[in-house]
């Protein structure tokens, strides 16, 4: 069966051990394997502690890949919505926090673990086939903005909660994000703004509206959770994937670690998000998926992406003597 049907962490990594050496084998020397992972919640009944704890699954993954010859480059932190998480796990409830704050943990971020296959020539660390970027296309200014993730905002004053009362949630979210990135963070102001919105009946209970944004390039708080193939599945009434992958995350990795025309591989294809994004980014995509429903739906998405990417322009028609 698939790796999701394993008894425990040890059993999982035992089976993953059949795959990881093959990933190292097929990866070009010096290139990167990016692993999207999240730590696991252990119910109190299983841990024996009587309260939920965290299994550092991401740390085990790092140890596993290193054991199989990969070099660990680092991790990107992808902040998740703590309110949405609590609606699924019930481990961070407001009521329980008020009963006993000592048993409460914190939200579980996702991680993007970056592993590299050592290059053939280890004298300078460059890949056998480097991922080259043109400075005309990838300017110093663009690099600085990408690296620091700082978003400027006009207006040097606090946001008046009354100004937010009539705004839709999407605009409140963006306004608070931009304001927070452009000013020194004030925890008490953050809390008071949320309290004011709650009094107005404008603070949602199903998702976190005022998320603390990050300006650090290795902590990503701007991943759009609604931009996944799962959302398209839901709209069409088709089966949704258990672990949806956001386009934003995949797009960034593809842009940073590959070049146009190259092949991007995902051993756990799911709805084929990775090859879908690869095609849209001018790369080729390859993936493996055991679930026939996911595979069929994913193949359709990839076919649609390929048609969109290959659509000829008027200049293409002219060169072929059609126009």
PDB file of C-alpha atoms in Angstrom:
ATOM      1  CA  UNK A   1       0.000   0.000   0.000  1.00  0.00           C
ATOM      2  CA  UNK A   2       1.140   3.626   0.326  1.00  0.00           C
ATOM      3  CA  UNK A   3       3.274   5.207   3.073  1.00  0.00           C
ATOM      4  CA  UNK A   4       0.210   6.618   4.801  1.00  0.00           C
ATOM      5  CA  UNK A   5      -0.750   3.097   5.896  1.00  0.00           C
ATOM      6  CA  UNK A   6       2.054   2.515   8.404  1.00  0.00           C
ATOM      7  CA  UNK A   7       1.911   1.655  12.089  1.00  0.00           C
ATOM      8  CA  UNK A   8       4.192   4.337  13.532  1.00  0.00           C
ATOM      9  CA  UNK A   9       7.101   6.665  12.722  1.00  0.00           C
ATOM     10  CA  UNK A  10       9.630   3.834  12.713  1.00  0.00           C
ATOM     11  CA  UNK A  11       7.497   1.826  10.294  1.00  0.00           C
ATOM     12  CA  UNK A  12       7.021   4.897   8.080  1.00  0.00           C
ATOM     13  CA  UNK A  13      10.731   5.663   7.776  1.00  0.00           C
ATOM     14  CA  UNK A  14      11.484   2.000   7.204  1.00  0.00           C
ATOM     15  CA  UNK A  15       9.324   2.124   4.081  1.00  0.00           C
ATOM     16  CA  UNK A  16      10.539   5.593   3.078  1.00  0.00           C
ATOM     17  CA  UNK A  17      14.013   4.073   3.179  1.00  0.00           C
ATOM     18  CA  UNK A  18      13.204   2.247  -0.052  1.00  0.00           C
ATOM     19  CA  UNK A  19      12.480   5.557  -1.800  1.00  0.00           C
ATOM     20  CA  UNK A  20      15.069   7.999  -0.429  1.00  0.00           C
ATOM     21  CA  UNK A  21      18.168   6.323  -1.965  1.00  0.00           C
ATOM     22  CA  UNK A  22      16.422   6.362  -5.338  1.00  0.00           C
ATOM     23  CA  UNK A  23      15.696  10.085  -4.976  1.00  0.00           C
ATOM     24  CA  UNK A  24      19.391  10.653  -4.355  1.00  0.00           C
ATOM     25  CA  UNK A  25      20.221   8.529  -7.389  1.00  0.00           C
ATOM     26  CA  UNK A  26      17.980  10.338  -9.887  1.00  0.00           C
ATOM     27  CA  UNK A  27      18.685  13.871  -8.614  1.00  0.00           C
ATOM     28  CA  UNK A  28      21.315  15.805 -10.542  1.00  0.00           C
ATOM     29  CA  UNK A  29      24.519  16.328  -8.508  1.00  0.00           C
ATOM     30  CA  UNK A  30      24.283  19.606  -6.625  1.00  0.00           C
ATOM     31  CA  UNK A  31      20.531  19.946  -7.022  1.00  0.00           C
ATOM     32  CA  UNK A  32      17.891  20.277  -4.306  1.00  0.00           C
ATOM     33  CA  UNK A  33      15.166  18.012  -2.949  1.00  0.00           C
ATOM     34  CA  UNK A  34      12.482  20.100  -1.197  1.00  0.00           C
ATOM     35  CA  UNK A  35      10.339  18.185   1.305  1.00  0.00           C
ATOM     36  CA  UNK A  36       7.057  19.660   2.548  1.00  0.00           C
ATOM     37  CA  UNK A  37       6.360  18.338   6.045  1.00  0.00           C
ATOM     38  CA  UNK A  38       4.592  19.051   9.319  1.00  0.00           C
ATOM     39  CA  UNK A  39       5.112  17.781  12.862  1.00  0.00           C
ATOM     40  CA  UNK A  40       2.519  15.375  14.241  1.00  0.00           C
ATOM     41  CA  UNK A  41       0.080  15.745  17.124  1.00  0.00           C
ATOM     42  CA  UNK A  42       0.085  12.798  19.537  1.00  0.00           C
ATOM     43  CA  UNK A  43      -3.236  12.321  21.422  1.00  0.00           C
ATOM     44  CA  UNK A  44      -3.019  12.125  25.203  1.00  0.00           C
ATOM     45  CA  UNK A  45      -4.309   8.558  25.191  1.00  0.00           C
ATOM     46  CA  UNK A  46      -1.400   7.409  23.024  1.00  0.00           C
ATOM     47  CA  UNK A  47       1.330   9.416  24.723  1.00  0.00           C
ATOM     48  CA  UNK A  48       0.304   8.296  28.194  1.00  0.00           C
ATOM     49  CA  UNK A  49       0.566  11.872  29.461  1.00  0.00           C
ATOM     50  CA  UNK A  50      -3.154  12.609  29.399  1.00  0.00           C
ATOM     51  CA  UNK A  51      -2.683  15.659  27.151  1.00  0.00           C
ATOM     52  CA  UNK A  52      -1.718  16.183  23.526  1.00  0.00           C
ATOM     53  CA  UNK A  53       1.971  16.430  22.696  1.00  0.00           C
ATOM     54  CA  UNK A  54       4.024  16.987  19.544  1.00  0.00           C
ATOM     55  CA  UNK A  55       6.131  14.415  17.724  1.00  0.00           C
ATOM     56  CA  UNK A  56       8.988  16.272  15.946  1.00  0.00           C
ATOM     57  CA  UNK A  57       8.362  14.515  12.644  1.00  0.00           C
ATOM     58  CA  UNK A  58      10.279  17.173  10.715  1.00  0.00           C
ATOM     59  CA  UNK A  59      13.409  16.477  12.782  1.00  0.00           C
ATOM     60  CA  UNK A  60      13.097  12.751  12.130  1.00  0.00           C
ATOM     61  CA  UNK A  61      12.795  13.515   8.413  1.00  0.00           C
ATOM     62  CA  UNK A  62      16.014  15.536   8.482  1.00  0.00           C
ATOM     63  CA  UNK A  63      17.866  12.711  10.233  1.00  0.00           C
ATOM     64  CA  UNK A  64      16.487  10.191   7.726  1.00  0.00           C
ATOM     65  CA  UNK A  65      17.600  12.113   4.633  1.00  0.00           C
ATOM     66  CA  UNK A  66      21.041  12.781   6.095  1.00  0.00           C
ATOM     67  CA  UNK A  67      21.481   9.087   6.806  1.00  0.00           C
ATOM     68  CA  UNK A  68      20.864   8.411   3.122  1.00  0.00           C
ATOM     69  CA  UNK A  69      23.512  10.826   1.854  1.00  0.00           C
ATOM     70  CA  UNK A  70      21.645  14.122   1.469  1.00  0.00           C
ATOM     71  CA  UNK A  71      23.120  17.353   2.827  1.00  0.00           C
ATOM     72  CA  UNK A  72      20.685  19.454   4.866  1.00  0.00           C
ATOM     73  CA  UNK A  73      20.584  23.100   3.710  1.00  0.00           C
ATOM     74  CA  UNK A  74      17.907  24.502   6.010  1.00  0.00           C
ATOM     75  CA  UNK A  75      14.201  24.857   6.565  1.00  0.00           C
ATOM     76  CA  UNK A  76      11.590  27.363   5.536  1.00  0.00           C
ATOM     77  CA  UNK A  77       8.819  27.947   8.061  1.00  0.00           C
ATOM     78  CA  UNK A  78       5.288  28.298   6.690  1.00  0.00           C
ATOM     79  CA  UNK A  79       2.958  29.746   9.286  1.00  0.00           C
ATOM     80  CA  UNK A  80      -0.505  28.177   9.432  1.00  0.00           C
ATOM     81  CA  UNK A  81      -3.832  29.449  10.726  1.00  0.00           C
ATOM     82  CA  UNK A  82      -4.131  28.511  14.403  1.00  0.00           C
ATOM     83  CA  UNK A  83      -7.914  28.988  14.417  1.00  0.00           C
ATOM     84  CA  UNK A  84      -8.425  26.628  11.483  1.00  0.00           C
ATOM     85  CA  UNK A  85      -6.099  24.120  13.144  1.00  0.00           C
ATOM     86  CA  UNK A  86      -8.014  24.198  16.397  1.00  0.00           C
ATOM     87  CA  UNK A  87     -11.264  23.562  14.529  1.00  0.00           C
ATOM     88  CA  UNK A  88      -9.677  20.288  13.378  1.00  0.00           C
ATOM     89  CA  UNK A  89      -7.719  19.173  16.463  1.00  0.00           C
ATOM     90  CA  UNK A  90      -9.468  20.924  19.386  1.00  0.00           C
ATOM     91  CA  UNK A  91      -6.122  21.172  21.189  1.00  0.00           C
ATOM     92  CA  UNK A  92      -5.743  24.960  21.351  1.00  0.00           C
ATOM     93  CA  UNK A  93      -9.230  26.008  22.394  1.00  0.00           C
ATOM     94  CA  UNK A  94      -9.856  29.373  23.987  1.00  0.00           C
ATOM     95  CA  UNK A  95     -12.044  27.797  26.673  1.00  0.00           C
ATOM     96  CA  UNK A  96      -9.395  25.210  27.550  1.00  0.00           C
ATOM     97  CA  UNK A  97      -6.731  27.936  27.608  1.00  0.00           C
ATOM     98  CA  UNK A  98      -8.793  29.787  30.183  1.00  0.00           C
ATOM     99  CA  UNK A  99      -9.228  26.617  32.277  1.00  0.00           C
ATOM    100  CA  UNK A 100      -5.504  25.803  32.370  1.00  0.00           C
ATOM    101  CA  UNK A 101      -2.991  27.573  30.169  1.00  0.00           C
ATOM    102  CA  UNK A 102      -0.209  25.189  31.232  1.00  0.00           C
ATOM    103  CA  UNK A 103      -1.482  22.384  28.994  1.00  0.00           C
ATOM    104  CA  UNK A 104      -1.657  24.517  25.850  1.00  0.00           C
ATOM    105  CA  UNK A 105       0.999  24.321  23.151  1.00  0.00           C
ATOM    106  CA  UNK A 106       1.009  26.496  20.044  1.00  0.00           C
ATOM    107  CA  UNK A 107       0.028  26.328  16.397  1.00  0.00           C
ATOM    108  CA  UNK A 108       1.813  23.844  14.167  1.00  0.00           C
ATOM    109  CA  UNK A 109       3.640  25.480  11.257  1.00  0.00           C
ATOM    110  CA  UNK A 110       4.530  23.590   8.124  1.00  0.00           C
ATOM    111  CA  UNK A 111       8.144  23.267   7.037  1.00  0.00           C
ATOM    112  CA  UNK A 112       9.903  23.123   3.711  1.00  0.00           C
ATOM    113  CA  UNK A 113      13.052  21.095   4.307  1.00  0.00           C
ATOM    114  CA  UNK A 114      15.819  21.691   1.777  1.00  0.00           C
ATOM    115  CA  UNK A 115      18.232  18.852   1.024  1.00  0.00           C
ATOM    116  CA  UNK A 116      21.022  18.860  -1.534  1.00  0.00           C
ATOM    117  CA  UNK A 117      22.773  16.081  -3.379  1.00  0.00           C
ATOM    118  CA  UNK A 118      26.506  16.819  -3.123  1.00  0.00           C
ATOM    119  CA  UNK A 119      28.039  17.895  -6.452  1.00  0.00           C
ATOM    120  CA  UNK A 120      30.625  15.770  -8.224  1.00  0.00           C
ATOM    121  CA  UNK A 121      33.302  18.452  -7.797  1.00  0.00           C
ATOM    122  CA  UNK A 122      33.317  19.420  -4.132  1.00  0.00           C
ATOM    123  CA  UNK A 123      36.079  22.014  -4.391  1.00  0.00           C
ATOM    124  CA  UNK A 124      33.700  24.967  -4.867  1.00  0.00           C
ATOM    125  CA  UNK A 125      30.244  23.606  -3.984  1.00  0.00           C
ATOM    126  CA  UNK A 126      28.631  24.508  -7.317  1.00  0.00           C
ATOM    127  CA  UNK A 127      26.190  22.048  -8.867  1.00  0.00           C
ATOM    128  CA  UNK A 128      27.306  20.018 -11.870  1.00  0.00           C
ATOM    129  CA  UNK A 129      24.664  21.987 -13.775  1.00  0.00           C
ATOM    130  CA  UNK A 130      24.157  25.241 -11.805  1.00  0.00           C
ATOM    131  CA  UNK A 131      20.771  26.948 -11.536  1.00  0.00           C
ATOM    132  CA  UNK A 132      21.710  30.187 -13.266  1.00  0.00           C
ATOM    133  CA  UNK A 133      19.698  33.412 -13.077  1.00  0.00           C
ATOM    134  CA  UNK A 134      20.107  36.339 -15.441  1.00  0.00           C
ATOM    135  CA  UNK A 135      20.837  39.574 -13.568  1.00  0.00           C
ATOM    136  CA  UNK A 136      18.862  41.446 -16.233  1.00  0.00           C
ATOM    137  CA  UNK A 137      15.796  39.422 -15.269  1.00  0.00           C
ATOM    138  CA  UNK A 138      16.682  38.877 -11.617  1.00  0.00           C
ATOM    139  CA  UNK A 139      17.966  42.305 -10.603  1.00  0.00           C
ATOM    140  CA  UNK A 140      19.707  43.315  -7.398  1.00  0.00           C
ATOM    141  CA  UNK A 141      16.576  45.234  -6.406  1.00  0.00           C
ATOM    142  CA  UNK A 142      14.361  42.207  -6.968  1.00  0.00           C
ATOM    143  CA  UNK A 143      16.753  40.016  -4.964  1.00  0.00           C
ATOM    144  CA  UNK A 144      16.772  42.442  -2.039  1.00  0.00           C
ATOM    145  CA  UNK A 145      12.980  42.643  -1.939  1.00  0.00           C
ATOM    146  CA  UNK A 146      12.617  38.873  -2.267  1.00  0.00           C
ATOM    147  CA  UNK A 147      15.236  38.217   0.405  1.00  0.00           C
ATOM    148  CA  UNK A 148      13.883  40.632   2.973  1.00  0.00           C
ATOM    149  CA  UNK A 149      10.166  40.380   2.174  1.00  0.00           C
ATOM    150  CA  UNK A 150       9.499  43.939   3.373  1.00  0.00           C
ATOM    151  CA  UNK A 151       6.207  45.459   2.197  1.00  0.00           C
ATOM    152  CA  UNK A 152       5.935  49.236   2.480  1.00  0.00           C
ATOM    153  CA  UNK A 153       2.689  50.909   3.464  1.00  0.00           C
ATOM    154  CA  UNK A 154       1.571  54.508   3.156  1.00  0.00           C
ATOM    155  CA  UNK A 155       0.291  56.290   6.276  1.00  0.00           C
ATOM    156  CA  UNK A 156       2.199  56.491   9.559  1.00  0.00           C
ATOM    157  CA  UNK A 157      -0.566  55.919  12.087  1.00  0.00           C
ATOM    158  CA  UNK A 158      -2.434  53.157  13.879  1.00  0.00           C
ATOM    159  CA  UNK A 159      -5.423  51.547  12.202  1.00  0.00           C
ATOM    160  CA  UNK A 160      -8.708  52.719  13.684  1.00  0.00           C
ATOM    161  CA  UNK A 161     -10.930  49.659  14.311  1.00  0.00           C
ATOM    162  CA  UNK A 162     -13.937  51.715  13.185  1.00  0.00           C
ATOM    163  CA  UNK A 163     -12.316  51.936   9.741  1.00  0.00           C
ATOM    164  CA  UNK A 164     -12.328  48.142   9.568  1.00  0.00           C
ATOM    165  CA  UNK A 165     -15.919  47.632  10.648  1.00  0.00           C
ATOM    166  CA  UNK A 166     -17.474  47.875   7.204  1.00  0.00           C
ATOM    167  CA  UNK A 167     -14.620  46.242   5.269  1.00  0.00           C
ATOM    168  CA  UNK A 168     -14.764  42.637   4.020  1.00  0.00           C
ATOM    169  CA  UNK A 169     -12.468  40.191   5.803  1.00  0.00           C
ATOM    170  CA  UNK A 170     -10.099  39.981   2.829  1.00  0.00           C
ATOM    171  CA  UNK A 171      -9.395  43.727   2.952  1.00  0.00           C
ATOM    172  CA  UNK A 172      -8.991  43.694   6.746  1.00  0.00           C
ATOM    173  CA  UNK A 173      -6.473  40.864   6.426  1.00  0.00           C
ATOM    174  CA  UNK A 174      -4.412  42.679   3.779  1.00  0.00           C
ATOM    175  CA  UNK A 175      -4.577  46.033   5.551  1.00  0.00           C
ATOM    176  CA  UNK A 176      -3.359  44.566   8.846  1.00  0.00           C
ATOM    177  CA  UNK A 177      -0.635  42.590   7.083  1.00  0.00           C
ATOM    178  CA  UNK A 178       0.717  45.609   5.219  1.00  0.00           C
ATOM    179  CA  UNK A 179       0.539  47.799   8.307  1.00  0.00           C
ATOM    180  CA  UNK A 180       2.349  45.218  10.456  1.00  0.00           C
ATOM    181  CA  UNK A 181       5.176  44.764   7.968  1.00  0.00           C
ATOM    182  CA  UNK A 182       5.745  48.513   7.717  1.00  0.00           C
ATOM    183  CA  UNK A 183       5.801  49.298  11.451  1.00  0.00           C
ATOM    184  CA  UNK A 184       7.475  48.086  14.631  1.00  0.00           C
ATOM    185  CA  UNK A 185       5.392  45.212  15.992  1.00  0.00           C
ATOM    186  CA  UNK A 186       3.186  46.052  18.988  1.00  0.00           C
ATOM    187  CA  UNK A 187       1.739  42.967  20.702  1.00  0.00           C
ATOM    188  CA  UNK A 188      -0.758  44.866  22.865  1.00  0.00           C
ATOM    189  CA  UNK A 189      -2.053  46.814  19.860  1.00  0.00           C
ATOM    190  CA  UNK A 190      -2.461  43.535  17.964  1.00  0.00           C
ATOM    191  CA  UNK A 191      -4.575  42.114  20.812  1.00  0.00           C
ATOM    192  CA  UNK A 192      -6.654  45.282  21.262  1.00  0.00           C
ATOM    193  CA  UNK A 193      -7.429  45.492  17.549  1.00  0.00           C
ATOM    194  CA  UNK A 194      -8.719  41.917  17.615  1.00  0.00           C
ATOM    195  CA  UNK A 195     -10.772  42.620  20.733  1.00  0.00           C
ATOM    196  CA  UNK A 196     -12.329  45.659  19.075  1.00  0.00           C
ATOM    197  CA  UNK A 197     -13.277  43.601  16.015  1.00  0.00           C
ATOM    198  CA  UNK A 198     -14.749  40.925  18.271  1.00  0.00           C
ATOM    199  CA  UNK A 199     -16.952  43.502  20.004  1.00  0.00           C
ATOM    200  CA  UNK A 200     -18.200  44.558  16.577  1.00  0.00           C
ATOM    201  CA  UNK A 201     -18.956  40.946  15.695  1.00  0.00           C
ATOM    202  CA  UNK A 202     -16.276  41.019  12.982  1.00  0.00           C
ATOM    203  CA  UNK A 203     -13.706  38.537  14.388  1.00  0.00           C
ATOM    204  CA  UNK A 204     -14.184  35.150  12.657  1.00  0.00           C
ATOM    205  CA  UNK A 205     -14.184  31.900  14.600  1.00  0.00           C
ATOM    206  CA  UNK A 206     -13.324  29.642  11.637  1.00  0.00           C
ATOM    207  CA  UNK A 207     -10.028  31.267  10.567  1.00  0.00           C
ATOM    208  CA  UNK A 208      -7.473  33.722  11.962  1.00  0.00           C
ATOM    209  CA  UNK A 209      -8.080  37.174  10.501  1.00  0.00           C
ATOM    210  CA  UNK A 210      -5.226  39.116  12.139  1.00  0.00           C
ATOM    211  CA  UNK A 211      -2.318  36.759  11.563  1.00  0.00           C
ATOM    212  CA  UNK A 212       1.105  38.031  12.702  1.00  0.00           C
ATOM    213  CA  UNK A 213       2.972  38.502   9.410  1.00  0.00           C
ATOM    214  CA  UNK A 214       6.681  37.868   8.923  1.00  0.00           C
ATOM    215  CA  UNK A 215       9.234  39.882   6.989  1.00  0.00           C
ATOM    216  CA  UNK A 216      11.913  37.203   7.310  1.00  0.00           C
ATOM    217  CA  UNK A 217      12.603  35.332   4.036  1.00  0.00           C
ATOM    218  CA  UNK A 218      12.670  31.954   5.792  1.00  0.00           C
ATOM    219  CA  UNK A 219       9.325  32.347   7.585  1.00  0.00           C
ATOM    220  CA  UNK A 220       6.455  32.479   5.079  1.00  0.00           C
ATOM    221  CA  UNK A 221       3.117  33.822   6.283  1.00  0.00           C
ATOM    222  CA  UNK A 222       1.690  34.779   2.898  1.00  0.00           C
ATOM    223  CA  UNK A 223       0.892  31.350   1.474  1.00  0.00           C
ATOM    224  CA  UNK A 224      -2.617  31.493   0.009  1.00  0.00           C
ATOM    225  CA  UNK A 225      -4.435  28.505   1.499  1.00  0.00           C
ATOM    226  CA  UNK A 226      -7.283  28.781  -0.986  1.00  0.00           C
ATOM    227  CA  UNK A 227      -4.999  28.452  -4.031  1.00  0.00           C
ATOM    228  CA  UNK A 228      -4.809  24.664  -4.210  1.00  0.00           C
ATOM    229  CA  UNK A 229      -6.102  22.033  -6.608  1.00  0.00           C
ATOM    230  CA  UNK A 230      -8.202  20.803  -3.672  1.00  0.00           C
ATOM    231  CA  UNK A 231     -10.341  23.919  -3.963  1.00  0.00           C
ATOM    232  CA  UNK A 232     -10.960  23.144  -7.630  1.00  0.00           C
ATOM    233  CA  UNK A 233     -11.847  19.576  -6.623  1.00  0.00           C
ATOM    234  CA  UNK A 234     -14.352  20.851  -4.064  1.00  0.00           C
ATOM    235  CA  UNK A 235     -15.968  23.223  -6.556  1.00  0.00           C
ATOM    236  CA  UNK A 236     -16.464  20.341  -8.978  1.00  0.00           C
ATOM    237  CA  UNK A 237     -17.740  17.979  -6.273  1.00  0.00           C
ATOM    238  CA  UNK A 238     -14.776  15.624  -6.682  1.00  0.00           C
ATOM    239  CA  UNK A 239     -12.708  13.842  -4.031  1.00  0.00           C
ATOM    240  CA  UNK A 240     -10.384  16.175  -2.135  1.00  0.00           C
ATOM    241  CA  UNK A 241      -6.807  15.360  -1.154  1.00  0.00           C
ATOM    242  CA  UNK A 242      -5.919  14.847   2.504  1.00  0.00           C
ATOM    243  CA  UNK A 243      -2.841  17.119   2.409  1.00  0.00           C
ATOM    244  CA  UNK A 244      -3.414  19.908  -0.142  1.00  0.00           C
ATOM    245  CA  UNK A 245      -0.347  21.772  -1.373  1.00  0.00           C
ATOM    246  CA  UNK A 246      -0.533  25.515  -2.047  1.00  0.00           C
ATOM    247  CA  UNK A 247       0.522  26.819  -5.470  1.00  0.00           C
ATOM    248  CA  UNK A 248       2.497  29.692  -3.946  1.00  0.00           C
ATOM    249  CA  UNK A 249       4.862  27.371  -2.129  1.00  0.00           C
ATOM    250  CA  UNK A 250       5.509  25.174  -5.148  1.00  0.00           C
ATOM    251  CA  UNK A 251       5.969  28.142  -7.491  1.00  0.00           C
ATOM    252  CA  UNK A 252       8.663  29.675  -5.279  1.00  0.00           C
ATOM    253  CA  UNK A 253      10.619  26.444  -4.991  1.00  0.00           C
ATOM    254  CA  UNK A 254      10.471  25.806  -8.731  1.00  0.00           C
ATOM    255  CA  UNK A 255      11.631  29.345  -9.532  1.00  0.00           C
ATOM    256  CA  UNK A 256      14.513  29.211  -7.061  1.00  0.00           C
ATOM    257  CA  UNK A 257      15.879  25.721  -7.626  1.00  0.00           C
ATOM    258  CA  UNK A 258      15.261  24.922 -11.301  1.00  0.00           C
ATOM    259  CA  UNK A 259      15.558  26.454 -14.755  1.00  0.00           C
ATOM    260  CA  UNK A 260      13.049  26.616 -17.631  1.00  0.00           C
ATOM    261  CA  UNK A 261      12.820  23.390 -19.591  1.00  0.00           C
ATOM    262  CA  UNK A 262      14.081  21.209 -16.745  1.00  0.00           C
ATOM    263  CA  UNK A 263      12.246  18.261 -15.219  1.00  0.00           C
ATOM    264  CA  UNK A 264      10.658  18.658 -11.765  1.00  0.00           C
ATOM    265  CA  UNK A 265       9.763  15.390  -9.990  1.00  0.00           C
ATOM    266  CA  UNK A 266       7.376  14.627  -7.123  1.00  0.00           C
ATOM    267  CA  UNK A 267       7.278  11.039  -5.800  1.00  0.00           C
ATOM    268  CA  UNK A 268       3.991  11.772  -4.003  1.00  0.00           C
ATOM    269  CA  UNK A 269       1.951  13.344  -6.777  1.00  0.00           C
ATOM    270  CA  UNK A 270      -1.466  13.604  -5.123  1.00  0.00           C
ATOM    271  CA  UNK A 271      -3.510  15.888  -7.375  1.00  0.00           C
ATOM    272  CA  UNK A 272      -0.314  16.610  -9.353  1.00  0.00           C
ATOM    273  CA  UNK A 273       0.200  20.096  -7.943  1.00  0.00           C
ATOM    274  CA  UNK A 274       3.970  19.980  -8.498  1.00  0.00           C
ATOM    275  CA  UNK A 275       3.916  18.957 -12.192  1.00  0.00           C
ATOM    276  CA  UNK A 276       0.957  21.312 -12.727  1.00  0.00           C
ATOM    277  CA  UNK A 277       2.963  24.255 -11.374  1.00  0.00           C
ATOM    278  CA  UNK A 278       6.090  23.093 -13.199  1.00  0.00           C
ATOM    279  CA  UNK A 279       4.286  23.190 -16.544  1.00  0.00           C
ATOM    280  CA  UNK A 280       2.918  26.665 -15.807  1.00  0.00           C
ATOM    281  CA  UNK A 281       6.456  27.799 -14.982  1.00  0.00           C
ATOM    282  CA  UNK A 282       7.861  26.545 -18.279  1.00  0.00           C
ATOM    283  CA  UNK A 283       9.320  23.335 -16.876  1.00  0.00           C
ATOM    284  CA  UNK A 284       8.423  19.691 -17.378  1.00  0.00           C
ATOM    285  CA  UNK A 285       6.638  17.794 -14.626  1.00  0.00           C
ATOM    286  CA  UNK A 286       6.788  14.168 -13.517  1.00  0.00           C
ATOM    287  CA  UNK A 287       5.034  12.550 -10.546  1.00  0.00           C
ATOM    288  CA  UNK A 288       3.899   9.211  -9.121  1.00  0.00           C
ATOM    289  CA  UNK A 289       0.494   8.641  -7.498  1.00  0.00           C
ATOM    290  CA  UNK A 290      -1.086   5.341  -6.386  1.00  0.00           C
ATOM    291  CA  UNK A 291      -4.640   6.606  -5.901  1.00  0.00           C
ATOM    292  CA  UNK A 292      -6.341   6.209  -9.322  1.00  0.00           C
ATOM    293  CA  UNK A 293      -8.856   8.986  -8.640  1.00  0.00           C
ATOM    294  CA  UNK A 294      -6.183  11.505  -7.681  1.00  0.00           C
ATOM    295  CA  UNK A 295      -4.055  10.403 -10.641  1.00  0.00           C
ATOM    296  CA  UNK A 296      -6.863  10.834 -13.167  1.00  0.00           C
ATOM    297  CA  UNK A 297      -7.905  14.230 -11.819  1.00  0.00           C
ATOM    298  CA  UNK A 298      -4.283  15.374 -11.588  1.00  0.00           C
ATOM    299  CA  UNK A 299      -3.547  14.299 -15.142  1.00  0.00           C
ATOM    300  CA  UNK A 300      -6.493  16.390 -16.319  1.00  0.00           C
ATOM    301  CA  UNK A 301      -5.130  19.434 -14.481  1.00  0.00           C
ATOM    302  CA  UNK A 302      -1.704  18.931 -16.050  1.00  0.00           C
ATOM    303  CA  UNK A 303      -3.238  18.583 -19.492  1.00  0.00           C
ATOM    304  CA  UNK A 304      -5.124  21.836 -18.976  1.00  0.00           C
ATOM    305  CA  UNK A 305      -1.936  23.569 -17.814  1.00  0.00           C
ATOM    306  CA  UNK A 306      -0.081  22.274 -20.857  1.00  0.00           C
ATOM    307  CA  UNK A 307      -2.761  23.557 -23.231  1.00  0.00           C
ATOM    308  CA  UNK A 308      -2.671  26.956 -21.558  1.00  0.00           C
ATOM    309  CA  UNK A 309       1.131  27.151 -21.640  1.00  0.00           C
ATOM    310  CA  UNK A 310       1.384  25.989 -25.265  1.00  0.00           C
ATOM    311  CA  UNK A 311      -1.294  28.355 -26.588  1.00  0.00           C
ATOM    312  CA  UNK A 312       0.211  30.118 -29.656  1.00  0.00           C
ATOM    313  CA  UNK A 313       0.363  33.881 -29.995  1.00  0.00           C
ATOM    314  CA  UNK A 314      -0.227  35.902 -33.161  1.00  0.00           C
ATOM    315  CA  UNK A 315       3.540  36.028 -33.681  1.00  0.00           C
ATOM    316  CA  UNK A 316       3.722  32.229 -33.494  1.00  0.00           C
ATOM    317  CA  UNK A 317       1.058  31.989 -36.190  1.00  0.00           C
ATOM    318  CA  UNK A 318       2.940  34.478 -38.347  1.00  0.00           C
ATOM    319  CA  UNK A 319       6.217  32.513 -38.210  1.00  0.00           C
ATOM    320  CA  UNK A 320       4.357  29.420 -39.384  1.00  0.00           C
ATOM    321  CA  UNK A 321       2.955  31.282 -42.383  1.00  0.00           C
ATOM    322  CA  UNK A 322      -0.616  31.083 -41.102  1.00  0.00           C
ATOM    323  CA  UNK A 323      -1.245  34.764 -40.492  1.00  0.00           C
TER     324      UNK A 323
END
